[in-house]
Tab-separated table of C-alpha atoms and ligand atoms in Angstrom:
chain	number	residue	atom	x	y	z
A	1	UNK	CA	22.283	12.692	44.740
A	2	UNK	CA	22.104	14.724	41.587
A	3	UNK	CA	18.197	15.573	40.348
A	4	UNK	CA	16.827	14.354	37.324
A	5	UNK	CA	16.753	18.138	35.756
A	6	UNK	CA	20.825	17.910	36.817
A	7	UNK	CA	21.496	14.679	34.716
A	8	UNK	CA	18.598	15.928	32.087
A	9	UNK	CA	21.454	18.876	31.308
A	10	UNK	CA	24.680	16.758	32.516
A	11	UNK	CA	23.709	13.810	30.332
A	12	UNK	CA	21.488	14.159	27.441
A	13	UNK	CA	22.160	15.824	24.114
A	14	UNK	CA	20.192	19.182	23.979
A	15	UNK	CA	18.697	20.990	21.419
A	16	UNK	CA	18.748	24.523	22.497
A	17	UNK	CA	20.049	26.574	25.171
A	18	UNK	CA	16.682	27.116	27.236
A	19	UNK	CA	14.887	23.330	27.485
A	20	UNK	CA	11.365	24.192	29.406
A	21	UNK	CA	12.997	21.115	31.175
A	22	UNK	CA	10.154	20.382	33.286
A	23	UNK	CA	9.560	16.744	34.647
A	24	UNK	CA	6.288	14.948	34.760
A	25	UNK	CA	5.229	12.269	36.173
A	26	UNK	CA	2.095	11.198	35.136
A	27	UNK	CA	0.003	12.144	32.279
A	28	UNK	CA	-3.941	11.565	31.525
A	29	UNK	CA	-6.264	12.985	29.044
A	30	UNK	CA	-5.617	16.728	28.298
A	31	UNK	CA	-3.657	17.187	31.836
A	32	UNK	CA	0.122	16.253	32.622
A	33	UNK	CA	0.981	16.259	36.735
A	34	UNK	CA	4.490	17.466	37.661
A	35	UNK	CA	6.135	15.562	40.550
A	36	UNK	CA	4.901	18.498	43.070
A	37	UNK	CA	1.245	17.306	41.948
A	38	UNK	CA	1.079	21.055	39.818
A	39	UNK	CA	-1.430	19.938	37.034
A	40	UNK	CA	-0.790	21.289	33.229
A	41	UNK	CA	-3.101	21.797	30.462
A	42	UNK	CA	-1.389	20.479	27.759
A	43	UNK	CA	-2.295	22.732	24.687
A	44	UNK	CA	-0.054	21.873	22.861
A	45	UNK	CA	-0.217	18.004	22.602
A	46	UNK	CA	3.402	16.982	22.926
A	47	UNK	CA	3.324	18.996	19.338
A	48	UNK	CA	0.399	17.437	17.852
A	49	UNK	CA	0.962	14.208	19.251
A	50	UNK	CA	-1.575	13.126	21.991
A	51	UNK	CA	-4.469	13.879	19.846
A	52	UNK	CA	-6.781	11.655	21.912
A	53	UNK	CA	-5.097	12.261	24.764
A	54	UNK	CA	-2.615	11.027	26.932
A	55	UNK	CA	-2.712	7.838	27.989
A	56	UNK	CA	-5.962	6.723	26.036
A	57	UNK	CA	-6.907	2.906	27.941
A	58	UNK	CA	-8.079	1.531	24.522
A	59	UNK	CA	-4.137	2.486	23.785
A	60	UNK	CA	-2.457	1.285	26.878
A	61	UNK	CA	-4.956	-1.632	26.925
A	62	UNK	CA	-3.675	-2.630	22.741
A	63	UNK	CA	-0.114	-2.194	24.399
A	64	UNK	CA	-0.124	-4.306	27.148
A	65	UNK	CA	-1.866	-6.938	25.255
A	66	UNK	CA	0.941	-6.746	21.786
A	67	UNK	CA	3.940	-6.663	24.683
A	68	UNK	CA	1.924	-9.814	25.845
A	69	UNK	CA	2.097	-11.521	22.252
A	70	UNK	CA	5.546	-10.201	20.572
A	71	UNK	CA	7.355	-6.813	19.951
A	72	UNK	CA	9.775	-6.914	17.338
A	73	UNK	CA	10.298	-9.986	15.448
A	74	UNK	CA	11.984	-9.614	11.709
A	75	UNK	CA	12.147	-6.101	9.866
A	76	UNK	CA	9.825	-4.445	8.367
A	77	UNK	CA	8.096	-5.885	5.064
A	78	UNK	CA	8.980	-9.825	5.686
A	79	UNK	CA	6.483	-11.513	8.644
A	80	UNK	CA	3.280	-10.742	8.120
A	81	UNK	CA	1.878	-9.069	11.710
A	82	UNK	CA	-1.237	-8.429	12.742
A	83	UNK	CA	-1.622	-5.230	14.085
A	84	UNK	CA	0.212	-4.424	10.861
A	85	UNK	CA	-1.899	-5.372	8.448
A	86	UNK	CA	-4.911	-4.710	10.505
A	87	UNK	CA	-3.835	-0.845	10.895
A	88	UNK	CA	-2.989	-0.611	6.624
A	89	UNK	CA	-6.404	-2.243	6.116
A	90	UNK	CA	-8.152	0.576	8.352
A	91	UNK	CA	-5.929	3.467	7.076
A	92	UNK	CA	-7.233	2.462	3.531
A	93	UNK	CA	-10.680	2.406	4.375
A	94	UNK	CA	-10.520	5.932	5.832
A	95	UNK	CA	-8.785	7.238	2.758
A	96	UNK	CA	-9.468	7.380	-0.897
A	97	UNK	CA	-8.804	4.195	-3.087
A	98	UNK	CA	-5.518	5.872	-4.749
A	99	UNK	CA	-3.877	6.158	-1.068
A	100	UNK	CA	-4.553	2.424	-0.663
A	101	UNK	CA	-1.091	0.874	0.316
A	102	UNK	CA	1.190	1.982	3.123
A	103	UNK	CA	4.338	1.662	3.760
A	104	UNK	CA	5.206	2.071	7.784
A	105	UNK	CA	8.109	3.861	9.392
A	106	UNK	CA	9.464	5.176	12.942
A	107	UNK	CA	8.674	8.933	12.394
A	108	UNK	CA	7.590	12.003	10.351
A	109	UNK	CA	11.028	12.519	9.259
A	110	UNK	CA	11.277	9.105	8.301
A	111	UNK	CA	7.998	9.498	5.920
A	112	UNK	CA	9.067	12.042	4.321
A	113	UNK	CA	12.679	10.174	3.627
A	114	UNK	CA	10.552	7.652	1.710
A	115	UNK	CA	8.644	9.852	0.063
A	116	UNK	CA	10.955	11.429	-1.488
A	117	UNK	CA	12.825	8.444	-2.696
A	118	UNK	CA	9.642	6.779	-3.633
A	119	UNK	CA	8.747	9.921	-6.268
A	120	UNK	CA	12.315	9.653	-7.556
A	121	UNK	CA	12.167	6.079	-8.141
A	122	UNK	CA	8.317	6.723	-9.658
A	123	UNK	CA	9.232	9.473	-12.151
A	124	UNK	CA	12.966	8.920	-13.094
A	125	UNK	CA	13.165	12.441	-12.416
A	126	UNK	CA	15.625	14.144	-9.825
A	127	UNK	CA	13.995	17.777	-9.249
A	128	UNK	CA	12.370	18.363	-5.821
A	129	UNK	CA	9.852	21.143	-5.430
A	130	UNK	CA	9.366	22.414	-2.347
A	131	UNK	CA	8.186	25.760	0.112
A	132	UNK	CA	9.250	28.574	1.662
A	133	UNK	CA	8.458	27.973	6.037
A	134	UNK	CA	7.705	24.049	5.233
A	135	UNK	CA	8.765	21.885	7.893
A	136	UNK	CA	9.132	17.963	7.011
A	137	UNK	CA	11.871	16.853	9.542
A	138	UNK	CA	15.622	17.319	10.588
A	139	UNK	CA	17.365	14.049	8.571
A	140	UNK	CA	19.153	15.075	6.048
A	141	UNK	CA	16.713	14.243	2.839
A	142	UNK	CA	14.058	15.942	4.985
A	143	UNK	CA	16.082	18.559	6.039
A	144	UNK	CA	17.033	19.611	2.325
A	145	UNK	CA	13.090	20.326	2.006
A	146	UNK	CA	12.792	22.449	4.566
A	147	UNK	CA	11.717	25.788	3.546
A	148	UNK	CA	14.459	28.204	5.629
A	149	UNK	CA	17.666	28.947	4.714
A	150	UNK	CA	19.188	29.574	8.373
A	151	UNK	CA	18.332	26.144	9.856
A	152	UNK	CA	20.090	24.626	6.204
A	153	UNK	CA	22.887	26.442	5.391
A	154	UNK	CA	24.770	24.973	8.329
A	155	UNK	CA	24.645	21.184	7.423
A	156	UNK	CA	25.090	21.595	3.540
A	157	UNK	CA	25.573	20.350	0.779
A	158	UNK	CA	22.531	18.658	1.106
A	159	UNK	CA	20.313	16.934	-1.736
A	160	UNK	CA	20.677	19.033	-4.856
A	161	UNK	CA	18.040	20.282	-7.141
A	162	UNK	CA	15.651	21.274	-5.088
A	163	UNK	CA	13.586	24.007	-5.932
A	164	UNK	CA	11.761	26.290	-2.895
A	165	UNK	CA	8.423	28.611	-3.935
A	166	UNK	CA	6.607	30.472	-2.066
A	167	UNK	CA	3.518	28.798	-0.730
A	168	UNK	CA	0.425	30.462	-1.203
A	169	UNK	CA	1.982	32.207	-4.533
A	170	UNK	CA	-0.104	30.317	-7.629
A	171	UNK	CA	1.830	32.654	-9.800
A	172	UNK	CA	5.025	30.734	-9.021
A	173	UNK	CA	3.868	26.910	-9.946
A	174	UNK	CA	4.536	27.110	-13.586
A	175	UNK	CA	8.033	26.321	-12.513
A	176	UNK	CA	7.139	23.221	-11.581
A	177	UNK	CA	7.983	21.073	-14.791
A	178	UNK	CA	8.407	18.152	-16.757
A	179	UNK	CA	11.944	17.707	-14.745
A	180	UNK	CA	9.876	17.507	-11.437
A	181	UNK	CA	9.792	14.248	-9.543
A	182	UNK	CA	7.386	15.611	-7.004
A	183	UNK	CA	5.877	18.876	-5.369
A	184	UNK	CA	6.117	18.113	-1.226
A	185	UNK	CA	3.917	20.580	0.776
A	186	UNK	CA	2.147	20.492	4.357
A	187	UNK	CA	-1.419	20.855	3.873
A	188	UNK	CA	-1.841	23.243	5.886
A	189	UNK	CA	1.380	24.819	7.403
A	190	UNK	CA	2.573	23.946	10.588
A	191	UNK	CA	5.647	25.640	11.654
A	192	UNK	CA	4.906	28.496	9.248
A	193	UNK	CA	2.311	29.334	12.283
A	194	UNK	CA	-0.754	27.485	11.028
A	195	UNK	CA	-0.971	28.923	7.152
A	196	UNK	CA	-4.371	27.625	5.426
A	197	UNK	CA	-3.560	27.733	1.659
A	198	UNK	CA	-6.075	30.282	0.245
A	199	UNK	CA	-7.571	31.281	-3.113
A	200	UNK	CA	-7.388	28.017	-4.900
A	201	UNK	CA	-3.652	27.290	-4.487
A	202	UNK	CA	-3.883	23.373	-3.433
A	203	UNK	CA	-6.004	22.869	-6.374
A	204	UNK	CA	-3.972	24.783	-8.497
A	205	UNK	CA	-1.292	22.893	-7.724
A	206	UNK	CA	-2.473	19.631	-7.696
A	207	UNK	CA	-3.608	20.927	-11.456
A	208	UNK	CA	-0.159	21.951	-12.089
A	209	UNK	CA	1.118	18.509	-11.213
A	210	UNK	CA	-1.502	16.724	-13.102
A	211	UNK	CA	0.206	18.503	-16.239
A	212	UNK	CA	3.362	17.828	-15.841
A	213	UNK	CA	3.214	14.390	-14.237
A	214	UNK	CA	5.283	15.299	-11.103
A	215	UNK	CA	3.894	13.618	-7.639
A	216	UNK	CA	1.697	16.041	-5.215
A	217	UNK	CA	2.949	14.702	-1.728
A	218	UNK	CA	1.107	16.010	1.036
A	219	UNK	CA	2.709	16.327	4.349
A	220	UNK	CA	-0.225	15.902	6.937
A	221	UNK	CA	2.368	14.606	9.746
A	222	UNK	CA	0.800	17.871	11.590
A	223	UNK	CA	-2.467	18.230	10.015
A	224	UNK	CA	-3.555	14.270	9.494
A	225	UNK	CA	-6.166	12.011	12.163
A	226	UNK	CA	-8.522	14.866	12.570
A	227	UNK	CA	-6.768	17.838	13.636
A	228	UNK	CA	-8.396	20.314	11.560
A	229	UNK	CA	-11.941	19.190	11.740
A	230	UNK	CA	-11.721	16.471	8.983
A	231	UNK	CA	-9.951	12.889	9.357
A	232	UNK	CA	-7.758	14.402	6.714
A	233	UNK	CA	-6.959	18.230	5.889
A	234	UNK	CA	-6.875	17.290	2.341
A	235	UNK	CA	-10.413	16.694	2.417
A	236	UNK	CA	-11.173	20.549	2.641
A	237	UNK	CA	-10.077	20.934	-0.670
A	238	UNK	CA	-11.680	18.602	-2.770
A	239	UNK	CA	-8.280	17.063	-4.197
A	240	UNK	CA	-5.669	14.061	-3.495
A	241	UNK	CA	-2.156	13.857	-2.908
A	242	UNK	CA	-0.352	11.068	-4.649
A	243	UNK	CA	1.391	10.413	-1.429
A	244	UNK	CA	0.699	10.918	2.111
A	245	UNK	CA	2.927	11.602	4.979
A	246	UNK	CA	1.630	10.398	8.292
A	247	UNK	CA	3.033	10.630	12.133
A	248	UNK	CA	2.633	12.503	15.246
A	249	UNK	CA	-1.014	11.870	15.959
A	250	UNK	CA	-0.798	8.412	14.760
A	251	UNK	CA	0.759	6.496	17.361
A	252	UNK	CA	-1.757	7.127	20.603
A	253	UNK	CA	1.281	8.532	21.701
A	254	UNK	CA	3.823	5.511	20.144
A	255	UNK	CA	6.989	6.524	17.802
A	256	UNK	CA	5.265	5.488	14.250
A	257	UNK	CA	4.628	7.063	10.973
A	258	UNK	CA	3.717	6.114	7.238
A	259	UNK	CA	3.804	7.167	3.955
A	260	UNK	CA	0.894	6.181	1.706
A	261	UNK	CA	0.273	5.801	-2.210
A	262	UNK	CA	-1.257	3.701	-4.434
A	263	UNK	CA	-0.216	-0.266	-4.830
A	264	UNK	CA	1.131	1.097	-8.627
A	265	UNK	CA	2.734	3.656	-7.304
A	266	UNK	CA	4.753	2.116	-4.280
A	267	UNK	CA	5.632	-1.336	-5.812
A	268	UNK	CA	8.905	0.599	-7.430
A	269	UNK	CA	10.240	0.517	-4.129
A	270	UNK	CA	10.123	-3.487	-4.661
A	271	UNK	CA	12.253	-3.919	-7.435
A	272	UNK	CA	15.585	-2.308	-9.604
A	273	UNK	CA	16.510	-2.184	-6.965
A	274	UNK	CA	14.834	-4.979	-4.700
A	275	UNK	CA	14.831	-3.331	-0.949
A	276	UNK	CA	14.641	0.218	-2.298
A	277	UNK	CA	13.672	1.280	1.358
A	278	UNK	CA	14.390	-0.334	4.206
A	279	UNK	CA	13.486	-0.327	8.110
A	280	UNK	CA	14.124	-2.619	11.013
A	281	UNK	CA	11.795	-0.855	13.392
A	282	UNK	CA	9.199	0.410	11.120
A	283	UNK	CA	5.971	-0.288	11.595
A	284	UNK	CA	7.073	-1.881	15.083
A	285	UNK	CA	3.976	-4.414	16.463
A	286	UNK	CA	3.619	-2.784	19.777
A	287	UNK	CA	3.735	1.034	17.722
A	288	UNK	CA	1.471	-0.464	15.259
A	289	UNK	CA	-1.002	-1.747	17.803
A	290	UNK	CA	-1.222	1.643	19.969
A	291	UNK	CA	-1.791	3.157	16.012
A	292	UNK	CA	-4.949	0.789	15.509
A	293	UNK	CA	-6.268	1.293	18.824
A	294	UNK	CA	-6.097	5.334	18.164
A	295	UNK	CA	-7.427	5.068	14.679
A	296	UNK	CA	-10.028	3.006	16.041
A	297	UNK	CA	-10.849	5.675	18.974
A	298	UNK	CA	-10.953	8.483	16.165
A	299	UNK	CA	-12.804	6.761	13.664
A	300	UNK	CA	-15.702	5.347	15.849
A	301	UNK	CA	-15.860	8.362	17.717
A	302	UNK	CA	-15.926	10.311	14.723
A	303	UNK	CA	-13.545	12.656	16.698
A	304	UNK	CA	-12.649	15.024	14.237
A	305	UNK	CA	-16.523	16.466	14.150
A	306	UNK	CA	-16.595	18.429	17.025
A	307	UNK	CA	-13.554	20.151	16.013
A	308	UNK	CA	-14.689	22.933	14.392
A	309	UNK	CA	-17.043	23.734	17.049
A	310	UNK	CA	-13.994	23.996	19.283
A	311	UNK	CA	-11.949	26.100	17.239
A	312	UNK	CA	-14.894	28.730	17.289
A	313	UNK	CA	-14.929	28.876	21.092
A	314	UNK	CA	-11.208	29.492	20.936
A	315	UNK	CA	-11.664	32.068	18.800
A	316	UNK	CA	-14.310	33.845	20.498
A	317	UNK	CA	-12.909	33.549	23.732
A	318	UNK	CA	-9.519	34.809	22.967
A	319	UNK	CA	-10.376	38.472	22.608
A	320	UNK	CA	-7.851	41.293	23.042
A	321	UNK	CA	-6.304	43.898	21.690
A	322	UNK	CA	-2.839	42.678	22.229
A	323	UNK	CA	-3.808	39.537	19.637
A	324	UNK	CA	-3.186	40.858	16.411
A	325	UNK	CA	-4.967	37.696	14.522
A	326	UNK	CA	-5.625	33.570	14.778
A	327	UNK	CA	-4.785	31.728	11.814
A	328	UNK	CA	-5.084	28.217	11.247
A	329	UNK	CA	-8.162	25.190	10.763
A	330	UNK	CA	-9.653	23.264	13.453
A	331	UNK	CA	-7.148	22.918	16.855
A	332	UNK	CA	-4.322	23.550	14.642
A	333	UNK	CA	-4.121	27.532	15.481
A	334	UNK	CA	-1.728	29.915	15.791
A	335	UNK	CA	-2.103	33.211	18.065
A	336	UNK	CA	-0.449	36.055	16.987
A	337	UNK	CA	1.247	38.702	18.908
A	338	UNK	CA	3.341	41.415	18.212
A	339	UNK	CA	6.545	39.927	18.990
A	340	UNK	CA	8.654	37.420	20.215
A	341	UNK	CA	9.563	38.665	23.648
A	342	UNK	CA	5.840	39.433	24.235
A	343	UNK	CA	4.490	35.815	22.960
A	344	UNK	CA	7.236	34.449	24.664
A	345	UNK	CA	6.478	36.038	28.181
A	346	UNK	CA	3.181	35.310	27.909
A	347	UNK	CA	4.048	31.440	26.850
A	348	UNK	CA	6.581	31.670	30.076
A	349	UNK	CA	3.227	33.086	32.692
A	350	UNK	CA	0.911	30.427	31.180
A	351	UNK	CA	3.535	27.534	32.248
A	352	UNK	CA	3.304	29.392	35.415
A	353	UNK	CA	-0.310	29.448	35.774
A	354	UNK	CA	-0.528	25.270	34.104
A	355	UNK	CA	-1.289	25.699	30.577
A	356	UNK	CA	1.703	24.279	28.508
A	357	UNK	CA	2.123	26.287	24.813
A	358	UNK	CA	4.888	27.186	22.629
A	359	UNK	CA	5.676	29.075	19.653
A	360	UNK	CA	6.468	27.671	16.340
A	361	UNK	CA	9.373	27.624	14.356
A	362	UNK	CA	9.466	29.679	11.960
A	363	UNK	CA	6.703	32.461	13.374
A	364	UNK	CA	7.887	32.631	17.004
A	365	UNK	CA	5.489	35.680	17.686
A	366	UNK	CA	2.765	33.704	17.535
A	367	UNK	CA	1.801	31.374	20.410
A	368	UNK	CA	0.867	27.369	19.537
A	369	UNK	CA	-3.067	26.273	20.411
A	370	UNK	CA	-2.853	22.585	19.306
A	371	UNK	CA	-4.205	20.395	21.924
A	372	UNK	CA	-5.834	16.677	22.398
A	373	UNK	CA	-8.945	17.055	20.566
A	374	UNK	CA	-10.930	15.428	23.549
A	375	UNK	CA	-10.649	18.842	25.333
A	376	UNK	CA	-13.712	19.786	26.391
A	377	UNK	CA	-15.373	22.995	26.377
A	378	UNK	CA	-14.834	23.656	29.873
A	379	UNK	CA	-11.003	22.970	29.452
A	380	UNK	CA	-10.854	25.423	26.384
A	381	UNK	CA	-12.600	28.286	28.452
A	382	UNK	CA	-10.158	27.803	31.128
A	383	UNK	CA	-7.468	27.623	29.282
A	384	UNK	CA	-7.948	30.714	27.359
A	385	UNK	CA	-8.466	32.394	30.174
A	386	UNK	CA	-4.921	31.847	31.200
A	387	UNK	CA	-3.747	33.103	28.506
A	388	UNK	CA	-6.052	36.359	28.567
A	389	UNK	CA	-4.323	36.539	32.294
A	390	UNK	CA	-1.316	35.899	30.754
A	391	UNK	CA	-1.122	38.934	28.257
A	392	UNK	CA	-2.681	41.534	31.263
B	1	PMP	N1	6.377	17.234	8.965
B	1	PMP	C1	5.708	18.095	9.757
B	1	PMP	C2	4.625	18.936	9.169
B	1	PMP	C3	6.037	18.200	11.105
B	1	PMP	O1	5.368	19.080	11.887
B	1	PMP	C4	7.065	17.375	11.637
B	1	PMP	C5	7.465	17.444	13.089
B	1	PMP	N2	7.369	18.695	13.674
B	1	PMP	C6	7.723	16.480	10.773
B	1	PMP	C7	7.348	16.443	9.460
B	1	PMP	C8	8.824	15.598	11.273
B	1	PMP	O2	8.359	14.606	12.116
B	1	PMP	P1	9.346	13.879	13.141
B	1	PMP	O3	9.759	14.868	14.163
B	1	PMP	O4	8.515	12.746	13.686
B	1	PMP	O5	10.503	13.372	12.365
């Protein structure tokens, strides 16, 4: 009988030539079990996923009881569901009364599909602005935003007129113009290796957009439901987005995502044309349920205020020479080495030794701290000493 890891290469598409293909079989909290009962730390949080950790019972628990009710019963935007509705309701509570209507979808990528077309549809205008490093998702409308020429050049032509700046660089914003339909950019940058915008430049651009009427879209698929010490990065810069991109954390751990604007702003999708976006899963009752349940968990628990506290004890206990800096807000932080093989043997010995990181996309010298933000301070500690271990 073949093993699972045989059939995992035999059968299923892959997406690079060295999977970590390890199996689990259980996961709970910050820890994932392998079969041979070796316990991980999961640092990484399934990439920003599992934010209250795996497994949460008030998730499992608003599961079981949706599955018990119905899953799927018409596409999105025609029955009116519960845990639909419900979820929108305490999304717009938690946000500011401009991001008070959402539109739900399967996935990050997915978000930012609608996004897009939503601005486009908004403005009349065609140009998209994005940045250099930004990461919004692999589709092809997603993909066309994506701020690196060697993951795009492959798959084009892809949308035209889009326009890449460096983030960071106020200097370059004046070319975003009256032609603009929108500006998309992470709040803070995830695959870039955890980039905080400095000196001004979210408000300067959100400025910048205010003048010439394109839409400020703020991807938080990373940074969104408390990961950097506020419910919602945005609010460490004193400014809104016209549109919000929500995922990953979302869900409990359930495929779902949004994109959020005002009720002005996303009724274009409604008519010339009627149907201007469409999903049969999004928004899915069972996904939309786990979301409520982990919004819930967050918002109650006021999760996101230890956060910061947590970062700090990162940061103080990962001392050594060998770490040239830590960038990033809240448990959204990126270690930096010298290089790639170094990060990456050190990434390899922690997997070793139970601590589950990676690097990030496009800054793959610098090693990926992004776990549930339950971790305690115990677990931190520990962890980081792994990876001290790690680079001796
Ligand atoms: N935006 C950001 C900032 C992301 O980090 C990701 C996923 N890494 C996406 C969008 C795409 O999300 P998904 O993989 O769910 O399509």
């Amino acid at each position: 009988m073949p093993s699972n890891r045989e059939l995992f290469f035999r059968y299923l598409g892959q997406t690079s030539a060295f999977p970590l293909a390890v199996e689990i079989e259980r996961a709970e909290g910050v820890y994932m079990y392998g079969q041979d009962g070796k316990r991980y730390v999961d640092l990484i949080s399934g990439i920003g996923v599992s934010s209250i950790g795996h497994r949460h019972p008030r998730v499992v628990q608003a599961v079981k009881d949706q599955a018990e009710k119905y899953m799927h019963l018409m596409v999105y935007g025609e029955f009116v569901q519960s845990p639909q509705v419900k979820l929108a309701e305490l999304l717009a509570q938690h946000l500011p009364h401009s991001l008070n209507n959402v539109y739900l979808v399967n996935s990050g990528s997915e978000a930012t599909e609608g996004a897009l077309k939503l601005a486009k549809r908004h403005t009349g205008r065609t140009e998209i602005v994005c940045f250099r490093k930004a990461y919004h998702g692999s589709t092809q409308g997603s993909l066309s935003v994506m701020g690196d020429e060697r993951m795009k050049n492959a798959f084009r032509p892809l949308l035209p007129d889009v326009r890449t700046l460096d983030y960071n660089a106020i200097e370059q914003l004046d070319q975003i113009s009256a032609r603009t339909a929108c500006v998309i950019a992470e709040t803070i940058q995830g695959e870039a290796g955890a980039i905080v915008p400095e000196n001004g430049f979210l408000q300067a651009l959100r400025q910048r957009c205010n003048e010439t009427g394109a839409l400020l879209i703020f991807d938080e698929i990373q940074a969104g439901f408390g990961r950097t010490g506020k419910l919602w990065a945005f609010e460490h810069f004193n400014i809104v987005p016209d549109i919000l991109l929500l995922a990953k954390g979302m869900g409990g751990g359930m495929p779902i995502g949004a994109f959020v604007a005002s009720a002005e702003i996303m009724q274009s999708l409604s008519h010339s044309p009627v149907l201007g976006h469409i999903t049969t899963f999004g928004g899915n009752a069972v996904c939309a349920a786990a979301a409520l349940a982990n919004l819930e968990v967050i918002t109650e628990n006021i999760l996101w205020e230890g956060v910061l506290e947590k970062e700090k004890l990162f940061r103080e206990t990962l001392r050594h020479p060998a770490i040239k800096s830590i960038r990033g807000k809240g448990l959204m932080l990126a270690v930096e080495f010298e290089n790639f093989e170094q990060n990456k043997r050190i990434i390899d010995r922690c997997l070793e030794s139970g601590v589950l990181t990676d690097w990030f996309l496009f800054a793959d010298n610098c090693l990926r701290v992004a776990p549930p933000l339950i971790i305690t301070n115990e677990q931190i500690v520990d962890a980081c000493q792994v990876i001290l271990d790690a680079i001796e």
